[in-house]
Tab-separated table of N, CA and C in Angstrom:
chain	number	residue	atom	x	y	z
A	203	VAL	N	0.312	-1.243	-9.954
A	203	VAL	CA	-0.605	-2.442	-9.356
A	203	VAL	C	-0.704	-3.408	-10.220
A	204	SER	N	-0.258	-4.962	-9.558
A	204	SER	CA	-0.488	-5.715	-10.616
A	204	SER	C	-1.345	-6.560	-9.362
A	205	TYR	N	-2.144	-7.291	-9.764
A	205	TYR	CA	-2.946	-8.361	-9.285
A	205	TYR	C	-2.397	-9.763	-9.261
A	206	ARG	N	-2.154	-10.244	-7.876
A	206	ARG	CA	-1.812	-11.802	-7.549
A	206	ARG	C	-3.022	-12.433	-7.515
A	207	ALA	N	-3.806	-12.106	-6.813
A	207	ALA	CA	-5.138	-12.984	-6.341
A	207	ALA	C	-6.058	-12.568	-6.091
A	208	ALA	N	-7.478	-13.227	-6.021
A	208	ALA	CA	-8.809	-12.380	-5.652
A	208	ALA	C	-9.477	-13.587	-5.202
A	209	ASP	N	-10.123	-13.305	-4.206
A	209	ASP	CA	-11.419	-14.272	-3.539
A	209	ASP	C	-12.461	-13.745	-3.218
A	210	PHE	N	-13.399	-14.140	-2.173
A	210	PHE	CA	-14.476	-13.537	-1.595
A	210	PHE	C	-14.137	-13.027	-0.478
A	211	GLU	N	-12.951	-13.314	0.186
A	211	GLU	CA	-12.634	-12.518	1.262
A	211	GLU	C	-11.823	-11.197	0.923
A	212	ALA	N	-10.504	-11.192	0.379
A	212	ALA	CA	-9.450	-9.922	-0.497
A	212	ALA	C	-9.434	-10.204	-1.459
A	213	LEU	N	-8.807	-9.131	-1.810
A	213	LEU	CA	-7.616	-8.802	-3.096
A	213	LEU	C	-6.389	-8.861	-2.840
A	214	ARG	N	-5.520	-9.706	-3.387
A	214	ARG	CA	-3.970	-9.853	-3.618
A	214	ARG	C	-3.260	-8.791	-4.499
A	215	CYS	N	-2.293	-7.756	-4.392
A	215	CYS	CA	-1.703	-7.282	-5.389
A	215	CYS	C	-0.262	-6.780	-5.283
A	216	ASP	N	0.084	-6.611	-5.686
A	216	ASP	CA	1.616	-5.787	-5.526
A	216	ASP	C	1.442	-4.425	-5.878
A	217	ILE	N	1.991	-3.476	-5.171
A	217	ILE	CA	1.869	-1.877	-5.595
A	217	ILE	C	3.525	-1.172	-5.626
A	218	ALA	N	3.384	-1.005	-6.475
A	218	ALA	CA	5.254	-0.486	-6.866
A	218	ALA	C	5.253	1.039	-6.325
A	219	PHE	N	6.337	1.522	-6.203
A	219	PHE	CA	6.291	2.884	-5.654
A	219	PHE	C	7.514	3.513	-6.430
A	220	ALA	N	7.614	4.399	-6.942
A	220	ALA	CA	9.097	5.322	-7.401
A	220	ALA	C	9.562	6.137	-6.429
A	221	VAL	N	10.645	6.110	-6.035
A	221	VAL	CA	11.402	6.993	-5.214
A	221	VAL	C	12.535	7.557	-5.719
A	222	THR	N	12.548	8.945	-5.757
A	222	THR	CA	13.758	9.580	-6.578
A	222	THR	C	14.471	10.254	-5.484
A	223	ASN	N	15.786	10.244	-5.599
A	223	ASN	CA	16.736	10.838	-4.762
A	223	ASN	C	17.503	12.218	-5.444
A	224	PRO	N	16.986	12.952	-5.087
A	224	PRO	CA	17.697	14.601	-6.054
A	224	PRO	C	18.960	14.849	-5.272
A	225	ASN	N	19.373	14.109	-4.982
A	225	ASN	CA	20.799	14.673	-4.260
A	225	ASN	C	21.995	14.308	-4.946
A	226	ARG	N	23.136	14.738	-4.815
A	226	ARG	CA	24.339	14.211	-5.009
A	226	ARG	C	25.124	13.270	-4.630
A	227	VAL	N	24.466	12.694	-3.376
A	227	VAL	CA	25.239	11.488	-2.670
A	227	VAL	C	23.965	10.535	-2.564
A	228	GLY	N	24.366	9.493	-2.625
A	228	GLY	CA	23.602	8.050	-2.759
A	228	GLY	C	22.945	7.311	-1.265
A	229	GLY	N	22.073	6.786	-1.023
A	229	GLY	CA	21.775	6.397	0.169
A	229	GLY	C	21.610	4.714	0.091
A	230	ARG	N	21.506	3.914	1.125
A	230	ARG	CA	20.934	2.629	1.159
A	230	ARG	C	19.977	2.381	2.312
A	231	VAL	N	18.822	1.725	2.050
A	231	VAL	CA	18.350	1.663	3.154
A	231	VAL	C	18.088	-0.257	3.317
A	232	ASP	N	18.215	-0.845	4.459
A	232	ASP	CA	18.624	-2.310	4.690
A	232	ASP	C	17.017	-2.927	4.723
A	233	GLY	N	15.789	-2.026	5.339
A	233	GLY	CA	14.746	-2.976	5.026
A	233	GLY	C	14.195	-1.340	5.680
A	234	TYR	N	12.623	-1.913	6.376
A	234	TYR	CA	11.741	-0.469	6.365
A	234	TYR	C	10.416	-1.118	7.181
A	235	ASP	N	10.006	-0.352	8.411
A	235	ASP	CA	8.301	-0.784	8.661
A	235	ASP	C	7.631	0.114	7.673
A	236	MET	N	6.864	-0.652	7.180
A	236	MET	CA	5.727	0.554	6.316
A	236	MET	C	3.800	0.087	6.914
A	237	LYS	N	3.330	1.026	6.644
A	237	LYS	CA	1.729	1.173	6.894
A	237	LYS	C	1.406	1.885	5.719
A	238	LEU	N	0.667	1.116	4.592
A	238	LEU	CA	-0.583	1.715	3.724
A	238	LEU	C	-1.915	1.949	4.222
A	239	VAL	N	-2.287	3.110	4.033
A	239	VAL	CA	-3.800	3.431	4.263
A	239	VAL	C	-4.446	4.279	3.208
A	240	VAL	N	-5.384	3.455	2.915
A	240	VAL	CA	-6.339	4.124	1.870
A	240	VAL	C	-7.434	4.757	2.067
A	241	ASP	N	-7.928	5.829	2.617
A	241	ASP	CA	-9.412	6.277	2.854
A	241	ASP	C	-9.780	5.766	3.872
A	242	GLY	N	-8.617	5.328	5.082
A	242	GLY	CA	-8.926	5.167	6.299
A	242	GLY	C	-9.039	3.386	6.724
A	243	VAL	N	-8.481	2.701	5.192
A	243	VAL	CA	-8.700	1.529	5.291
A	243	VAL	C	-6.988	0.759	5.161
A	244	THR	N	-6.465	-0.008	6.512
A	244	THR	CA	-4.963	-0.151	5.973
A	244	THR	C	-5.233	-1.209	4.945
A	245	ILE	N	-4.316	-1.352	4.136
A	245	ILE	CA	-4.202	-2.372	3.075
A	245	ILE	C	-3.065	-2.864	3.422
A	246	ALA	N	-2.007	-2.670	3.607
A	246	ALA	CA	-0.359	-3.116	3.882
A	246	ALA	C	0.065	-2.433	5.302
A	247	ASP	N	0.698	-3.449	5.529
A	247	ASP	CA	1.639	-3.203	6.842
A	247	ASP	C	2.660	-4.200	7.261
A	248	GLY	N	3.599	-3.820	7.670
A	248	GLY	CA	4.750	-4.739	8.229
A	248	GLY	C	6.069	-4.256	8.268
A	249	LYS	N	6.782	-5.512	8.209
A	249	LYS	CA	8.163	-5.047	8.339
A	249	LYS	C	8.765	-5.703	6.877
A	250	VAL	N	9.284	-4.373	6.143
A	250	VAL	CA	10.104	-5.142	4.675
A	250	VAL	C	11.592	-5.366	4.825
A	251	ASN	N	11.932	-6.380	4.908
A	251	ASN	CA	13.414	-6.591	4.779
A	251	ASN	C	14.324	-6.307	3.294
A	252	GLN	N	13.422	-6.183	2.088
A	252	GLN	CA	14.001	-5.734	1.107
A	252	GLN	C	14.659	-4.688	1.425
A	253	ALA	N	16.217	-4.547	0.631
A	253	ALA	CA	17.525	-3.488	0.614
A	253	ALA	C	17.100	-2.239	-0.920
A	254	LEU	N	16.691	-1.244	-0.269
A	254	LEU	CA	16.887	-0.224	-1.419
A	254	LEU	C	18.346	0.639	-1.540
A	255	ASP	N	18.972	0.642	-2.754
A	255	ASP	CA	19.682	1.327	-2.910
A	255	ASP	C	19.185	2.623	-3.643
A	256	LEU	N	19.356	3.724	-3.138
A	256	LEU	CA	18.854	5.400	-3.688
A	256	LEU	C	20.215	5.801	-4.082
A	257	GLY	N	20.783	5.943	-5.488
A	257	GLY	CA	21.660	6.366	-6.409
A	257	GLY	C	21.504	7.851	-6.391
A	258	PRO	N	22.627	8.432	-6.264
A	258	PRO	CA	22.400	9.918	-6.533
A	258	PRO	C	21.953	10.692	-8.073
A	259	GLY	N	20.811	10.941	-7.900
A	259	GLY	CA	19.833	11.951	-9.005
A	259	GLY	C	19.188	10.673	-9.728
A	260	GLN	N	19.073	9.266	-8.757
A	260	GLN	CA	18.088	8.160	-9.713
A	260	GLN	C	16.824	8.127	-8.951
A	261	THR	N	15.865	7.077	-9.754
A	261	THR	CA	15.140	6.662	-9.264
A	261	THR	C	14.918	5.785	-8.924
A	262	THR	N	14.489	4.867	-8.124
A	262	THR	CA	14.234	3.706	-7.374
A	262	THR	C	12.828	2.887	-7.338
A	263	THR	N	12.349	1.907	-7.486
A	263	THR	CA	11.124	1.432	-7.710
A	263	THR	C	11.580	0.461	-6.670
A	264	PHE	N	10.244	0.390	-6.023
A	264	PHE	CA	10.069	-0.699	-5.003
A	264	PHE	C	9.223	-1.114	-4.712
A	265	VAL	N	8.159	-2.596	-4.654
A	265	VAL	CA	7.293	-3.383	-4.610
A	265	VAL	C	6.633	-3.535	-2.910
A	266	VAL	N	5.373	-3.180	-3.195
A	266	VAL	CA	4.952	-3.477	-1.492
A	266	VAL	C	3.687	-4.500	-1.650
A	267	PRO	N	3.718	-5.905	-1.362
A	267	PRO	CA	2.451	-6.474	-1.141
A	267	PRO	C	1.549	-6.052	-0.551
A	268	ALA	N	0.329	-5.844	-1.146
A	268	ALA	CA	-0.770	-5.564	-0.283
A	268	ALA	C	-2.477	-6.412	-0.174
A	269	VAL	N	-2.770	-6.163	0.745
A	269	VAL	CA	-4.236	-7.185	0.829
A	269	VAL	C	-5.456	-6.018	1.044
A	270	VAL	N	-6.429	-6.135	0.071
A	270	VAL	CA	-7.537	-5.453	0.415
A	270	VAL	C	-8.563	-6.367	0.860
A	271	LYS	N	-8.964	-6.120	2.425
A	271	LYS	CA	-10.574	-7.125	2.766
A	271	LYS	C	-11.679	-6.179	2.208
A	272	TRP	N	-12.298	-7.112	1.339
A	272	TRP	CA	-13.712	-6.788	1.295
A	272	TRP	C	-14.155	-6.350	2.097
A	273	SER	N	-14.830	-6.800	3.433
A	273	SER	CA	-15.241	-6.515	4.623
A	273	SER	C	-14.753	-5.167	5.428
A	274	GLU	N	-13.167	-4.598	5.023
A	274	GLU	CA	-12.973	-3.616	5.566
A	274	GLU	C	-13.583	-2.721	4.243
A	275	VAL	N	-13.422	-3.089	3.512
A	275	VAL	CA	-14.112	-2.116	2.378
A	275	VAL	C	-15.240	-1.495	2.707
A	276	ALA	N	-16.463	-2.739	2.588
A	276	ALA	CA	-17.680	-2.647	2.916
A	276	ALA	C	-17.938	-1.835	3.786
A	277	ASP	N	-17.154	-2.040	5.109
A	277	ASP	CA	-17.514	-1.085	6.116
A	277	ASP	C	-17.160	0.206	6.096
A	278	ARG	N	-16.521	0.596	5.153
A	278	ARG	CA	-15.803	1.862	4.941
A	278	ARG	C	-17.194	2.760	4.029
A	279	ILE	N	-17.496	2.022	3.179
A	279	ILE	CA	-18.111	2.722	2.499
A	279	ILE	C	-19.778	2.759	3.249
A	280	THR	N	-19.957	1.774	4.207
A	280	THR	CA	-21.302	1.810	4.869
A	280	THR	C	-21.153	3.443	5.805
A	281	LYS	N	-20.143	3.171	6.312
A	281	LYS	CA	-19.897	4.646	7.092
A	281	LYS	C	-19.891	5.751	6.232
A	282	ARG	N	-19.913	5.967	5.213
A	282	ARG	CA	-19.468	7.114	4.302
A	282	ARG	C	-20.897	7.210	3.757
A	283	ARG	N	-21.917	6.569	3.615
A	283	ARG	CA	-23.244	6.560	3.222
A	283	ARG	C	-23.951	7.312	3.892
A	284	SER	N	-24.435	8.728	2.721
A	284	SER	CA	-25.508	9.757	3.697
A	284	SER	C	-26.840	9.202	3.593
A	285	ILE	N	-27.572	9.643	4.865
A	285	ILE	CA	-29.070	8.948	4.992
A	285	ILE	C	-30.108	10.132	4.815
A	286	PRO	N	-30.972	10.511	4.223
A	286	PRO	CA	-31.796	11.559	4.148
A	286	PRO	C	-32.158	11.774	5.454
A	287	ASN	N	-32.833	12.325	5.761
A	287	ASN	CA	-33.052	12.886	6.915
A	287	ASN	C	-34.975	13.076	6.958
A	288	ASP	N	-35.584	12.698	6.070
A	288	ASP	CA	-37.274	12.626	5.539
A	288	ASP	C	-37.707	11.618	6.468
């Protein structure tokens, strides 16, 4: 994860993923739709037009830009908080 910017609304960062192609045949992906959800909070979604070349027996790294909105994180934490029944 590399951080790009942060303010009172959100954290903007880039998340790198590694994809390993164990096959003897390579492939190419011209683009993809993606949605990255962590603990019920969507931090990245959309269409990526970046091509990925998946060489045979090779690992390819690609980067997904992500935005973590503080309001969504706070909402998620609030929902998980346990309140005693005393």
